[in-house]
């Protein structure tokens, strides 16, 4: 990174001045870092005379100060850049008078808002978006029921957040790497993960990519650039920054995209990752699904800021607030953000406002902490599917007949996938020990041998559906 | 289902088949093949019988290091290199941190995916100068200065590794990596497994640890104790410039996540190392001094305390066999086992705390596997279960000293 110093002094003279004055900037390397900013508005113009350096230091871009030297300008450059002084004691308010407005394109009834800006979607893309949202909804319902019937051990639905999942995925390219939390199977669905593959992972059978090692909904696909879900909250955010850094080093036309919820934004990893992404100038999209609830914790107990969007500025990150139940708005926002992230090499924060219609998971009954009316209202009045459906129907791209055809077809496919997955064999015992390392070391081979020996001695205690 | 009987690094099935009936050569074979699977194009030599096992067209050689007798080991003195360079005519002398840097630089030259991230590793050159000069040579992106958040940059390294880079994550002090425990345990150790082998995480996590000179309790921690249970990671500890460079290179080339433990007080050790390229095997222990009477197992800085005690012991007529275990996870039970079978007495000297340290696991592993070969109980000398005091005199007494080692050997060999 070249040091651009528009000054009559040479660089070495400048350092001499700093050292002479013992300005407490620390090591030379710290000084270099301080100066090595890209922003041309923070260049320093320094006086020749070291003793009066501070008095004559000028601000380049203070709105109230003119171009010329003024001893009463009252500015000082601390490490990090110039700061104007003020004699008034004024605290920045903890919140602005108005909340940050939310970008939306379709109104509650699915009508295009006049004068709305959005990225045009073709019929093909719009219909695929809608079909995938329907598929996701049906898949969620069927899997949820399967868990209730005892066929699946666990499941977490995405109901209410289909637009975030599908529309964001539609706006990305297949090379963009995804770091999900656990409520984004729609992204995989868009990219081509089949219903059978979803079912295989949920049943943990031998066709599962993950070889049956994880609990349901912890999908992962190397092929589709979707990183395996790790149950820990927000740990995927720093991972995404690292991936973005890797893409930037390889100069790829792709970015990293990571999803998390309003609860996840309280984790330390969120703050660190945003900070890092800004400093590293990493092309990463941080998409927050602010769905109002973190299990039973409402957002009022999670943070006291105006949602997530205002946090971006604290880290120097460009941010936007979007209506997460508006597929067109999500599509446009993610599409635009992706362009910015890659071409300008910067992170972008997108806060998608939505509502978690389903329970946190099958281990949760959300009516214990919120009213059933509230859930019902969001499901009916603010449903992302119906809004998009109205719009595509108004363009003549969809009909009732196609709707019922799609639904019955998907339902049949889904039930078949469930049936097949349930009957498929589980992965064999060897998979308990493989992939811990690239090659199983001696101790693991030994432990496997012991387990097998125990099974031989007590075959009746061993599950019958796990092949040896 | 029975619980797993062995701890880390278990050897043959001790409980189920009589140990004596196993031909020790058969016991050798599995571990050899596990090593040779990894060898691929470079030669990994150094078997017990001294012959070179496998050969390739590459000119890389990994030798077992010759026994080093190092007087006044802890301070920066010139090592007695006569014994170490008998088979080499040339070589160059450097300090341990320079050896680490050399290994790092060679790997960064060799593979453009290798990168370094950590605090102050770039233009500052690293707190212990291991990354000195690398930022100038490879640029800001490949030697990345990060803000202060260990969990975040470890997470970042893991994400970058899953996308194709090979990061070396530096903790300024191993103790700081406690903040990165979440990422190391949950993501680094597990994701290869839970993704069904789809994503590999070839990271190296390294940094200085151990008790220094009055660095205070927080900066004198032995993280190998805490990390040893995490499934999916490998741990190695370097102790000489030779094995520091070799282990660094091997760790970078490994597809598994490897944690490389360096010691704050060993960075200025000087030794002459070969000019030609070499790596050290990650799973192998190092025979420092062959002997007959007792096996002393140690690693990192304690190696030098043991060697100092060895001098005294030799004068008193004992013949200790000193092994630097180097591989903390998994243990090289092959080398250790052969030694126990020869000497029948084991003393473990470590810097970890008494409770739950490497010595505790090693004691359990030896007792389980080689019980029939022991003439005396396994003795383990470790630090007390106290935070390391700042006062120099007290700090010295939390670390095992040569005099205690001599006394322990005399006790065991009665």
mmCIF file of N, CA and C in Angstrom, chain A residues 1 27 29 33 36 177 179 209-211 213-214 220-223 226-228 230 232 235 238-239 241-243 245-250 269 272-273 275-276 279-280 431-439 441-443 445-447 450-451 453-455 461-462, chain B residues 1-2 4-13 16 30-31 34 37-38 115 117 120 123-124 140-142 144-147 149 151-153 155-156 158-160 162-163 165 182-183 186-187 191-199 232-234 255-256 329-330:
data_model
loop_
_atom_site.group_PDB
_atom_site.id
_atom_site.type_symbol
_atom_site.label_atom_id
_atom_site.label_comp_id
_atom_site.label_asym_id
_atom_site.label_seq_id
_atom_site.Cartn_x
_atom_site.Cartn_y
_atom_site.Cartn_z
ATOM 1 N N UNK A 1 0.862 -1.213 0.000
ATOM 2 C CA UNK A 1 0.000 0.000 0.000
ATOM 3 C C UNK A 1 0.872 1.227 0.000
ATOM 4 N N UNK A 27 5.387 2.884 18.014
ATOM 5 C CA UNK A 27 6.453 2.426 17.120
ATOM 6 C C UNK A 27 6.268 3.026 15.738
ATOM 7 N N UNK A 29 6.075 1.495 13.117
ATOM 8 C CA UNK A 29 5.103 0.747 12.318
ATOM 9 C C UNK A 29 3.694 1.223 12.612
ATOM 10 N N UNK A 33 1.019 2.690 9.910
ATOM 11 C CA UNK A 33 -0.356 2.227 9.754
ATOM 12 C C UNK A 33 -1.309 3.407 9.820
ATOM 13 N N UNK A 36 -1.210 5.147 6.632
ATOM 14 C CA UNK A 36 -1.449 4.375 5.435
ATOM 15 C C UNK A 36 -2.940 4.215 5.185
ATOM 16 N N UNK A 177 -19.890 -18.013 -1.484
ATOM 17 C CA UNK A 177 -19.890 -19.044 -0.455
ATOM 18 C C UNK A 177 -20.806 -18.633 0.693
ATOM 19 N N UNK A 179 -22.367 -19.058 4.510
ATOM 20 C CA UNK A 179 -22.126 -19.519 5.880
ATOM 21 C C UNK A 179 -23.430 -19.334 6.645
ATOM 22 N N UNK A 209 -24.695 -36.304 2.903
ATOM 23 C CA UNK A 209 -23.357 -35.719 2.716
ATOM 24 C C UNK A 209 -22.553 -35.758 3.993
ATOM 25 N N UNK A 210 -23.234 -35.543 5.083
ATOM 26 C CA UNK A 210 -22.549 -35.456 6.370
ATOM 27 C C UNK A 210 -22.334 -36.803 7.022
ATOM 28 N N UNK A 211 -22.675 -37.870 6.300
ATOM 29 C CA UNK A 211 -22.481 -39.233 6.784
ATOM 30 C C UNK A 211 -23.162 -39.483 8.125
ATOM 31 N N UNK A 213 -23.635 -37.739 10.743
ATOM 32 C CA UNK A 213 -22.995 -37.366 11.999
ATOM 33 C C UNK A 213 -23.672 -36.225 12.731
ATOM 34 N N UNK A 214 -24.486 -35.459 12.023
ATOM 35 C CA UNK A 214 -25.062 -34.281 12.655
ATOM 36 C C UNK A 214 -26.554 -34.452 12.837
ATOM 37 N N UNK A 220 -25.089 -29.354 4.694
ATOM 38 C CA UNK A 220 -23.833 -28.798 4.191
ATOM 39 C C UNK A 220 -23.597 -29.374 2.818
ATOM 40 N N UNK A 221 -23.084 -28.581 1.914
ATOM 41 C CA UNK A 221 -22.798 -29.104 0.588
ATOM 42 C C UNK A 221 -21.626 -28.364 -0.010
ATOM 43 N N UNK A 222 -20.558 -29.095 -0.143
ATOM 44 C CA UNK A 222 -19.345 -28.568 -0.747
ATOM 45 C C UNK A 222 -19.635 -28.115 -2.178
ATOM 46 N N UNK A 223 -20.357 -28.952 -2.887
ATOM 47 C CA UNK A 223 -20.666 -28.717 -4.305
ATOM 48 C C UNK A 223 -21.438 -27.408 -4.498
ATOM 49 N N UNK A 226 -22.106 -24.301 0.185
ATOM 50 C CA UNK A 226 -22.911 -24.023 1.382
ATOM 51 C C UNK A 226 -22.235 -24.749 2.526
ATOM 52 N N UNK A 227 -21.671 -23.979 3.454
ATOM 53 C CA UNK A 227 -20.864 -24.603 4.477
ATOM 54 C C UNK A 227 -21.707 -25.261 5.544
ATOM 55 N N UNK A 228 -21.246 -26.402 5.982
ATOM 56 C CA UNK A 228 -22.011 -27.201 6.931
ATOM 57 C C UNK A 228 -22.385 -26.383 8.154
ATOM 58 N N UNK A 230 -22.993 -25.232 11.672
ATOM 59 C CA UNK A 230 -22.411 -25.536 12.972
ATOM 60 C C UNK A 230 -23.350 -24.949 13.998
ATOM 61 N N UNK A 232 -23.257 -23.829 16.909
ATOM 62 C CA UNK A 232 -22.894 -22.692 17.765
ATOM 63 C C UNK A 232 -23.304 -21.374 17.106
ATOM 64 N N UNK A 235 -20.708 -18.281 15.284
ATOM 65 C CA UNK A 235 -19.317 -18.624 14.996
ATOM 66 C C UNK A 235 -19.053 -18.588 13.501
ATOM 67 N N UNK A 238 -17.117 -14.945 11.835
ATOM 68 C CA UNK A 238 -15.689 -14.810 11.528
ATOM 69 C C UNK A 238 -15.233 -15.756 10.421
ATOM 70 N N UNK A 239 -15.847 -16.952 10.368
ATOM 71 C CA UNK A 239 -15.500 -17.875 9.281
ATOM 72 C C UNK A 239 -15.768 -17.227 7.932
ATOM 73 N N UNK A 241 -15.815 -14.080 7.218
ATOM 74 C CA UNK A 241 -14.836 -13.028 6.936
ATOM 75 C C UNK A 241 -13.552 -13.647 6.400
ATOM 76 N N UNK A 242 -13.161 -14.779 6.986
ATOM 77 C CA UNK A 242 -11.977 -15.471 6.503
ATOM 78 C C UNK A 242 -12.149 -15.944 5.076
ATOM 79 N N UNK A 243 -13.334 -16.468 4.774
ATOM 80 C CA UNK A 243 -13.583 -16.919 3.414
ATOM 81 C C UNK A 243 -13.549 -15.745 2.446
ATOM 82 N N UNK A 245 -11.867 -13.037 2.789
ATOM 83 C CA UNK A 245 -10.455 -12.671 2.668
ATOM 84 C C UNK A 245 -9.760 -13.602 1.682
ATOM 85 N N UNK A 246 -10.129 -14.887 1.759
ATOM 86 C CA UNK A 246 -9.550 -15.852 0.835
ATOM 87 C C UNK A 246 -9.975 -15.546 -0.605
ATOM 88 N N UNK A 247 -11.242 -15.234 -0.798
ATOM 89 C CA UNK A 247 -11.727 -14.901 -2.144
ATOM 90 C C UNK A 247 -11.038 -13.646 -2.666
ATOM 91 N N UNK A 248 -10.816 -12.707 -1.768
ATOM 92 C CA UNK A 248 -10.162 -11.458 -2.178
ATOM 93 C C UNK A 248 -8.727 -11.722 -2.582
ATOM 94 N N UNK A 249 -8.032 -12.590 -1.825
ATOM 95 C CA UNK A 249 -6.647 -12.926 -2.166
ATOM 96 C C UNK A 249 -6.584 -13.591 -3.528
ATOM 97 N N UNK A 250 -7.569 -14.429 -3.825
ATOM 98 C CA UNK A 250 -7.572 -15.133 -5.105
ATOM 99 C C UNK A 250 -8.206 -14.296 -6.206
ATOM 100 N N UNK A 269 -18.688 -12.794 18.643
ATOM 101 C CA UNK A 269 -18.216 -13.053 17.288
ATOM 102 C C UNK A 269 -18.830 -12.094 16.277
ATOM 103 N N UNK A 272 -16.853 -8.776 16.566
ATOM 104 C CA UNK A 272 -15.488 -8.958 16.078
ATOM 105 C C UNK A 272 -15.476 -9.155 14.570
ATOM 106 N N UNK A 273 -16.423 -9.944 14.077
ATOM 107 C CA UNK A 273 -16.426 -10.221 12.641
ATOM 108 C C UNK A 273 -16.703 -8.968 11.836
ATOM 109 N N UNK A 275 -16.091 -5.915 12.710
ATOM 110 C CA UNK A 275 -14.912 -5.064 12.817
ATOM 111 C C UNK A 275 -13.810 -5.547 11.882
ATOM 112 N N UNK A 276 -13.574 -6.838 11.937
ATOM 113 C CA UNK A 276 -12.534 -7.420 11.091
ATOM 114 C C UNK A 276 -12.849 -7.208 9.616
ATOM 115 N N UNK A 279 -12.029 -3.727 8.623
ATOM 116 C CA UNK A 279 -10.590 -3.448 8.583
ATOM 117 C C UNK A 279 -9.928 -4.173 7.430
ATOM 118 N N UNK A 280 -10.302 -5.423 7.202
ATOM 119 C CA UNK A 280 -9.683 -6.213 6.135
ATOM 120 C C UNK A 280 -10.246 -5.847 4.768
ATOM 121 N N UNK A 431 -17.813 -45.112 9.978
ATOM 122 C CA UNK A 431 -17.946 -43.666 9.844
ATOM 123 C C UNK A 431 -17.967 -42.932 11.164
ATOM 124 N N UNK A 432 -18.033 -43.683 12.236
ATOM 125 C CA UNK A 432 -17.938 -43.028 13.550
ATOM 126 C C UNK A 432 -16.517 -42.530 13.766
ATOM 127 N N UNK A 433 -15.551 -43.205 13.119
ATOM 128 C CA UNK A 433 -14.153 -42.891 13.386
ATOM 129 C C UNK A 433 -13.443 -42.211 12.219
ATOM 130 N N UNK A 434 -14.049 -42.267 11.040
ATOM 131 C CA UNK A 434 -13.352 -41.662 9.904
ATOM 132 C C UNK A 434 -13.602 -40.161 9.901
ATOM 133 N N UNK A 435 -12.783 -39.440 9.191
ATOM 134 C CA UNK A 435 -12.886 -37.984 9.040
ATOM 135 C C UNK A 435 -12.636 -37.193 10.309
ATOM 136 N N UNK A 436 -12.251 -37.868 11.416
ATOM 137 C CA UNK A 436 -11.816 -37.060 12.558
ATOM 138 C C UNK A 436 -10.503 -36.388 12.155
ATOM 139 N N UNK A 437 -9.679 -37.211 11.523
ATOM 140 C CA UNK A 437 -8.465 -36.681 10.887
ATOM 141 C C UNK A 437 -8.508 -37.097 9.419
ATOM 142 N N UNK A 438 -7.502 -36.727 8.643
ATOM 143 C CA UNK A 438 -7.519 -37.156 7.242
ATOM 144 C C UNK A 438 -7.330 -38.666 7.175
ATOM 145 N N UNK A 439 -6.443 -39.203 8.022
ATOM 146 C CA UNK A 439 -6.215 -40.642 8.086
ATOM 147 C C UNK A 439 -6.391 -41.042 9.547
ATOM 148 N N UNK A 441 -5.671 -42.142 13.005
ATOM 149 C CA UNK A 441 -4.423 -42.493 13.667
ATOM 150 C C UNK A 441 -4.581 -43.776 14.472
ATOM 151 N N UNK A 442 -3.480 -44.225 15.021
ATOM 152 C CA UNK A 442 -3.461 -45.500 15.715
ATOM 153 C C UNK A 442 -4.493 -45.568 16.834
ATOM 154 N N UNK A 443 -4.603 -44.523 17.612
ATOM 155 C CA UNK A 443 -5.512 -44.591 18.754
ATOM 156 C C UNK A 443 -6.960 -44.749 18.309
ATOM 157 N N UNK A 445 -7.996 -46.122 15.459
ATOM 158 C CA UNK A 445 -8.186 -47.460 14.883
ATOM 159 C C UNK A 445 -8.355 -48.459 16.013
ATOM 160 N N UNK A 446 -7.578 -48.254 17.069
ATOM 161 C CA UNK A 446 -7.658 -49.111 18.235
ATOM 162 C C UNK A 446 -9.025 -49.007 18.891
ATOM 163 N N UNK A 447 -9.521 -47.794 19.021
ATOM 164 C CA UNK A 447 -10.819 -47.600 19.657
ATOM 165 C C UNK A 447 -11.922 -48.229 18.828
ATOM 166 N N UNK A 450 -11.917 -51.900 19.496
ATOM 167 C CA UNK A 450 -12.541 -52.202 20.788
ATOM 168 C C UNK A 450 -14.047 -52.180 20.710
ATOM 169 N N UNK A 451 -14.575 -51.160 20.027
ATOM 170 C CA UNK A 451 -16.037 -51.069 19.914
ATOM 171 C C UNK A 451 -16.570 -52.299 19.193
ATOM 172 N N UNK A 453 -15.297 -55.192 19.030
ATOM 173 C CA UNK A 453 -15.169 -56.379 19.875
ATOM 174 C C UNK A 453 -16.291 -56.429 20.900
ATOM 175 N N UNK A 454 -16.610 -55.257 21.445
ATOM 176 C CA UNK A 454 -17.713 -55.197 22.414
ATOM 177 C C UNK A 454 -19.022 -55.584 21.760
ATOM 178 N N UNK A 455 -19.222 -55.103 20.539
ATOM 179 C CA UNK A 455 -20.472 -55.421 19.838
ATOM 180 C C UNK A 455 -20.587 -56.918 19.615
ATOM 181 N N UNK A 461 -27.328 -55.536 22.340
ATOM 182 C CA UNK A 461 -27.375 -54.141 22.768
ATOM 183 C C UNK A 461 -27.109 -53.176 21.634
ATOM 184 N N UNK A 462 -26.765 -53.695 20.487
ATOM 185 C CA UNK A 462 -26.360 -52.837 19.376
ATOM 186 C C UNK A 462 -27.549 -52.576 18.450
ATOM 187 N N UNK B 1 -23.047 -50.384 24.709
ATOM 188 C CA UNK B 1 -21.756 -49.999 24.123
ATOM 189 C C UNK B 1 -20.794 -49.700 25.256
ATOM 190 N N UNK B 2 -19.642 -50.236 25.165
ATOM 191 C CA UNK B 2 -18.698 -49.973 26.245
ATOM 192 C C UNK B 2 -18.115 -48.587 26.073
ATOM 193 N N UNK B 4 -15.123 -45.956 25.914
ATOM 194 C CA UNK B 4 -13.802 -46.079 25.315
ATOM 195 C C UNK B 4 -12.789 -46.296 26.428
ATOM 196 N N UNK B 5 -11.978 -47.349 26.330
ATOM 197 C CA UNK B 5 -11.052 -47.658 27.410
ATOM 198 C C UNK B 5 -9.831 -46.765 27.403
ATOM 199 N N UNK B 6 -9.322 -46.515 26.234
ATOM 200 C CA UNK B 6 -8.058 -45.793 26.165
ATOM 201 C C UNK B 6 -8.283 -44.301 26.147
ATOM 202 N N UNK B 7 -7.269 -43.603 26.635
ATOM 203 C CA UNK B 7 -7.259 -42.169 26.451
ATOM 204 C C UNK B 7 -6.586 -41.861 25.140
ATOM 205 N N UNK B 8 -6.054 -40.677 25.030
ATOM 206 C CA UNK B 8 -5.406 -40.294 23.784
ATOM 207 C C UNK B 8 -4.219 -41.192 23.517
ATOM 208 N N UNK B 9 -4.062 -41.589 22.289
ATOM 209 C CA UNK B 9 -2.839 -42.300 21.917
ATOM 210 C C UNK B 9 -2.765 -43.696 22.465
ATOM 211 N N UNK B 10 -3.860 -44.414 22.499
ATOM 212 C CA UNK B 10 -3.801 -45.775 23.047
ATOM 213 C C UNK B 10 -3.091 -46.696 22.079
ATOM 214 N N UNK B 11 -2.509 -47.670 22.573
ATOM 215 C CA UNK B 11 -1.812 -48.645 21.719
ATOM 216 C C UNK B 11 -2.629 -49.888 21.525
ATOM 217 N N UNK B 12 -2.058 -51.044 21.685
ATOM 218 C CA UNK B 12 -2.778 -52.291 21.399
ATOM 219 C C UNK B 12 -3.850 -52.550 22.440
ATOM 220 N N UNK B 13 -4.705 -53.470 22.153
ATOM 221 C CA UNK B 13 -5.816 -53.778 23.059
ATOM 222 C C UNK B 13 -5.273 -54.464 24.290
ATOM 223 N N UNK B 16 -7.925 -56.927 26.320
ATOM 224 C CA UNK B 16 -8.598 -58.069 25.711
ATOM 225 C C UNK B 16 -7.656 -59.158 25.239
ATOM 226 N N UNK B 30 1.567 -51.468 12.229
ATOM 227 C CA UNK B 30 0.463 -50.513 12.002
ATOM 228 C C UNK B 30 0.912 -49.068 12.092
ATOM 229 N N UNK B 31 1.746 -48.752 13.068
ATOM 230 C CA UNK B 31 2.092 -47.341 13.193
ATOM 231 C C UNK B 31 2.994 -46.916 12.058
ATOM 232 N N UNK B 34 0.805 -46.148 9.168
ATOM 233 C CA UNK B 34 0.054 -44.896 9.291
ATOM 234 C C UNK B 34 0.960 -43.726 8.979
ATOM 235 N N UNK B 37 1.603 -43.664 5.081
ATOM 236 C CA UNK B 37 0.484 -43.146 4.284
ATOM 237 C C UNK B 37 0.627 -41.660 4.084
ATOM 238 N N UNK B 38 1.124 -41.014 5.100
ATOM 239 C CA UNK B 38 1.255 -39.576 5.036
ATOM 240 C C UNK B 38 2.436 -39.131 4.206
ATOM 241 N N UNK B 115 -0.711 -18.571 4.380
ATOM 242 C CA UNK B 115 -0.734 -17.186 4.831
ATOM 243 C C UNK B 115 -0.689 -17.181 6.351
ATOM 244 N N UNK B 117 -1.889 -15.102 9.951
ATOM 245 C CA UNK B 117 -2.707 -14.054 10.534
ATOM 246 C C UNK B 117 -2.569 -14.045 12.042
ATOM 247 N N UNK B 120 -0.103 -8.154 15.313
ATOM 248 C CA UNK B 120 1.253 -7.626 15.170
ATOM 249 C C UNK B 120 2.205 -8.551 14.421
ATOM 250 N N UNK B 123 3.924 -5.858 9.922
ATOM 251 C CA UNK B 123 5.106 -5.006 9.860
ATOM 252 C C UNK B 123 5.890 -5.004 11.151
ATOM 253 N N UNK B 124 5.248 -5.331 12.219
ATOM 254 C CA UNK B 124 5.963 -5.400 13.485
ATOM 255 C C UNK B 124 6.831 -6.641 13.531
ATOM 256 N N UNK B 140 0.885 -7.438 2.547
ATOM 257 C CA UNK B 140 -0.028 -7.294 3.681
ATOM 258 C C UNK B 140 -1.124 -8.337 3.712
ATOM 259 N N UNK B 141 -1.510 -8.847 2.556
ATOM 260 C CA UNK B 141 -2.618 -9.789 2.555
ATOM 261 C C UNK B 141 -2.180 -11.143 3.059
ATOM 262 N N UNK B 142 -0.954 -11.547 2.716
ATOM 263 C CA UNK B 142 -0.524 -12.876 3.131
ATOM 264 C C UNK B 142 0.021 -12.896 4.546
ATOM 265 N N UNK B 144 -1.173 -11.102 7.655
ATOM 266 C CA UNK B 144 -2.284 -10.214 7.974
ATOM 267 C C UNK B 144 -2.296 -9.801 9.429
ATOM 268 N N UNK B 145 -2.284 -8.497 9.640
ATOM 269 C CA UNK B 145 -2.434 -7.966 11.001
ATOM 270 C C UNK B 145 -3.907 -7.914 11.336
ATOM 271 N N UNK B 146 -4.285 -8.470 12.461
ATOM 272 C CA UNK B 146 -5.703 -8.487 12.800
ATOM 273 C C UNK B 146 -5.978 -7.626 14.021
ATOM 274 N N UNK B 147 -7.220 -7.164 14.156
ATOM 275 C CA UNK B 147 -7.600 -6.520 15.418
ATOM 276 C C UNK B 147 -7.584 -7.542 16.554
ATOM 277 N N UNK B 149 -8.975 -9.840 18.574
ATOM 278 C CA UNK B 149 -10.075 -10.702 18.973
ATOM 279 C C UNK B 149 -9.690 -12.103 18.549
ATOM 280 N N UNK B 151 -10.905 -15.029 19.103
ATOM 281 C CA UNK B 151 -11.948 -15.904 18.575
ATOM 282 C C UNK B 151 -12.254 -15.543 17.133
ATOM 283 N N UNK B 152 -12.231 -14.258 16.852
ATOM 284 C CA UNK B 152 -12.564 -13.819 15.501
ATOM 285 C C UNK B 152 -11.487 -14.193 14.507
ATOM 286 N N UNK B 153 -10.227 -13.960 14.827
ATOM 287 C CA UNK B 153 -9.270 -14.277 13.777
ATOM 288 C C UNK B 153 -8.996 -15.769 13.677
ATOM 289 N N UNK B 155 -11.484 -17.892 13.997
ATOM 290 C CA UNK B 155 -12.635 -18.222 13.162
ATOM 291 C C UNK B 155 -12.383 -17.856 11.721
ATOM 292 N N UNK B 156 -11.741 -16.711 11.542
ATOM 293 C CA UNK B 156 -11.418 -16.246 10.197
ATOM 294 C C UNK B 156 -10.485 -17.221 9.515
ATOM 295 N N UNK B 158 -10.205 -20.329 10.108
ATOM 296 C CA UNK B 158 -10.921 -21.561 9.799
ATOM 297 C C UNK B 158 -11.755 -21.392 8.545
ATOM 298 N N UNK B 159 -12.438 -20.267 8.434
ATOM 299 C CA UNK B 159 -13.227 -19.999 7.238
ATOM 300 C C UNK B 159 -12.354 -19.915 6.003
ATOM 301 N N UNK B 160 -11.196 -19.281 6.134
ATOM 302 C CA UNK B 160 -10.285 -19.187 4.997
ATOM 303 C C UNK B 160 -9.769 -20.563 4.621
ATOM 304 N N UNK B 162 -11.319 -23.390 4.980
ATOM 305 C CA UNK B 162 -12.374 -24.148 4.321
ATOM 306 C C UNK B 162 -12.551 -23.706 2.881
ATOM 307 N N UNK B 163 -12.072 -22.519 2.560
ATOM 308 C CA UNK B 163 -12.205 -22.022 1.201
ATOM 309 C C UNK B 163 -10.922 -22.189 0.396
ATOM 310 N N UNK B 165 -7.412 -21.677 1.532
ATOM 311 C CA UNK B 165 -6.127 -21.176 1.994
ATOM 312 C C UNK B 165 -5.562 -22.090 3.072
ATOM 313 N N UNK B 182 -13.679 -21.660 21.629
ATOM 314 C CA UNK B 182 -14.935 -21.990 20.961
ATOM 315 C C UNK B 182 -14.687 -22.341 19.512
ATOM 316 N N UNK B 183 -13.960 -21.495 18.809
ATOM 317 C CA UNK B 183 -13.710 -21.761 17.402
ATOM 318 C C UNK B 183 -12.844 -23.006 17.233
ATOM 319 N N UNK B 186 -15.202 -26.180 18.532
ATOM 320 C CA UNK B 186 -16.430 -26.436 17.795
ATOM 321 C C UNK B 186 -16.265 -26.422 16.296
ATOM 322 N N UNK B 187 -15.445 -25.541 15.786
ATOM 323 C CA UNK B 187 -15.348 -25.478 14.332
ATOM 324 C C UNK B 187 -14.114 -26.174 13.804
ATOM 325 N N UNK B 191 -15.518 -29.608 12.218
ATOM 326 C CA UNK B 191 -16.189 -29.429 10.937
ATOM 327 C C UNK B 191 -15.793 -30.446 9.873
ATOM 328 N N UNK B 192 -14.600 -30.962 9.925
ATOM 329 C CA UNK B 192 -14.249 -31.980 8.942
ATOM 330 C C UNK B 192 -15.140 -33.205 9.142
ATOM 331 N N UNK B 193 -15.382 -33.514 10.406
ATOM 332 C CA UNK B 193 -16.191 -34.680 10.744
ATOM 333 C C UNK B 193 -17.655 -34.431 10.458
ATOM 334 N N UNK B 194 -18.207 -33.338 10.968
ATOM 335 C CA UNK B 194 -19.646 -33.136 10.837
ATOM 336 C C UNK B 194 -20.056 -32.819 9.411
ATOM 337 N N UNK B 195 -19.122 -32.339 8.595
ATOM 338 C CA UNK B 195 -19.488 -32.093 7.207
ATOM 339 C C UNK B 195 -19.351 -33.345 6.376
ATOM 340 N N UNK B 196 -19.029 -34.448 7.011
ATOM 341 C CA UNK B 196 -18.878 -35.690 6.272
ATOM 342 C C UNK B 196 -17.634 -35.716 5.420
ATOM 343 N N UNK B 197 -16.601 -34.978 5.846
ATOM 344 C CA UNK B 197 -15.358 -34.969 5.081
ATOM 345 C C UNK B 197 -15.373 -33.998 3.916
ATOM 346 N N UNK B 198 -16.460 -33.215 3.765
ATOM 347 C CA UNK B 198 -16.541 -32.304 2.621
ATOM 348 C C UNK B 198 -15.588 -31.130 2.745
ATOM 349 N N UNK B 199 -15.355 -30.679 3.965
ATOM 350 C CA UNK B 199 -14.517 -29.492 4.148
ATOM 351 C C UNK B 199 -13.330 -29.840 5.027
ATOM 352 N N UNK B 232 -10.144 -34.264 16.798
ATOM 353 C CA UNK B 232 -9.972 -33.690 15.467
ATOM 354 C C UNK B 232 -8.757 -32.814 15.303
ATOM 355 N N UNK B 233 -8.080 -32.457 16.384
ATOM 356 C CA UNK B 233 -6.872 -31.661 16.236
ATOM 357 C C UNK B 233 -5.652 -32.504 16.588
ATOM 358 N N UNK B 234 -4.503 -32.049 16.076
ATOM 359 C CA UNK B 234 -3.237 -32.675 16.449
ATOM 360 C C UNK B 234 -2.440 -31.649 17.216
ATOM 361 N N UNK B 255 -3.059 -31.957 6.397
ATOM 362 C CA UNK B 255 -4.440 -31.602 6.082
ATOM 363 C C UNK B 255 -5.283 -31.434 7.336
ATOM 364 N N UNK B 256 -4.752 -31.865 8.481
ATOM 365 C CA UNK B 256 -5.484 -31.741 9.736
ATOM 366 C C UNK B 256 -5.128 -30.430 10.411
ATOM 367 N N UNK B 329 -0.457 -35.020 20.866
ATOM 368 C CA UNK B 329 -1.733 -35.676 20.520
ATOM 369 C C UNK B 329 -1.668 -36.046 19.072
ATOM 370 N N UNK B 330 -1.593 -37.315 18.704
ATOM 371 C CA UNK B 330 -1.555 -38.492 19.560
ATOM 372 C C UNK B 330 -0.157 -38.782 20.086
#
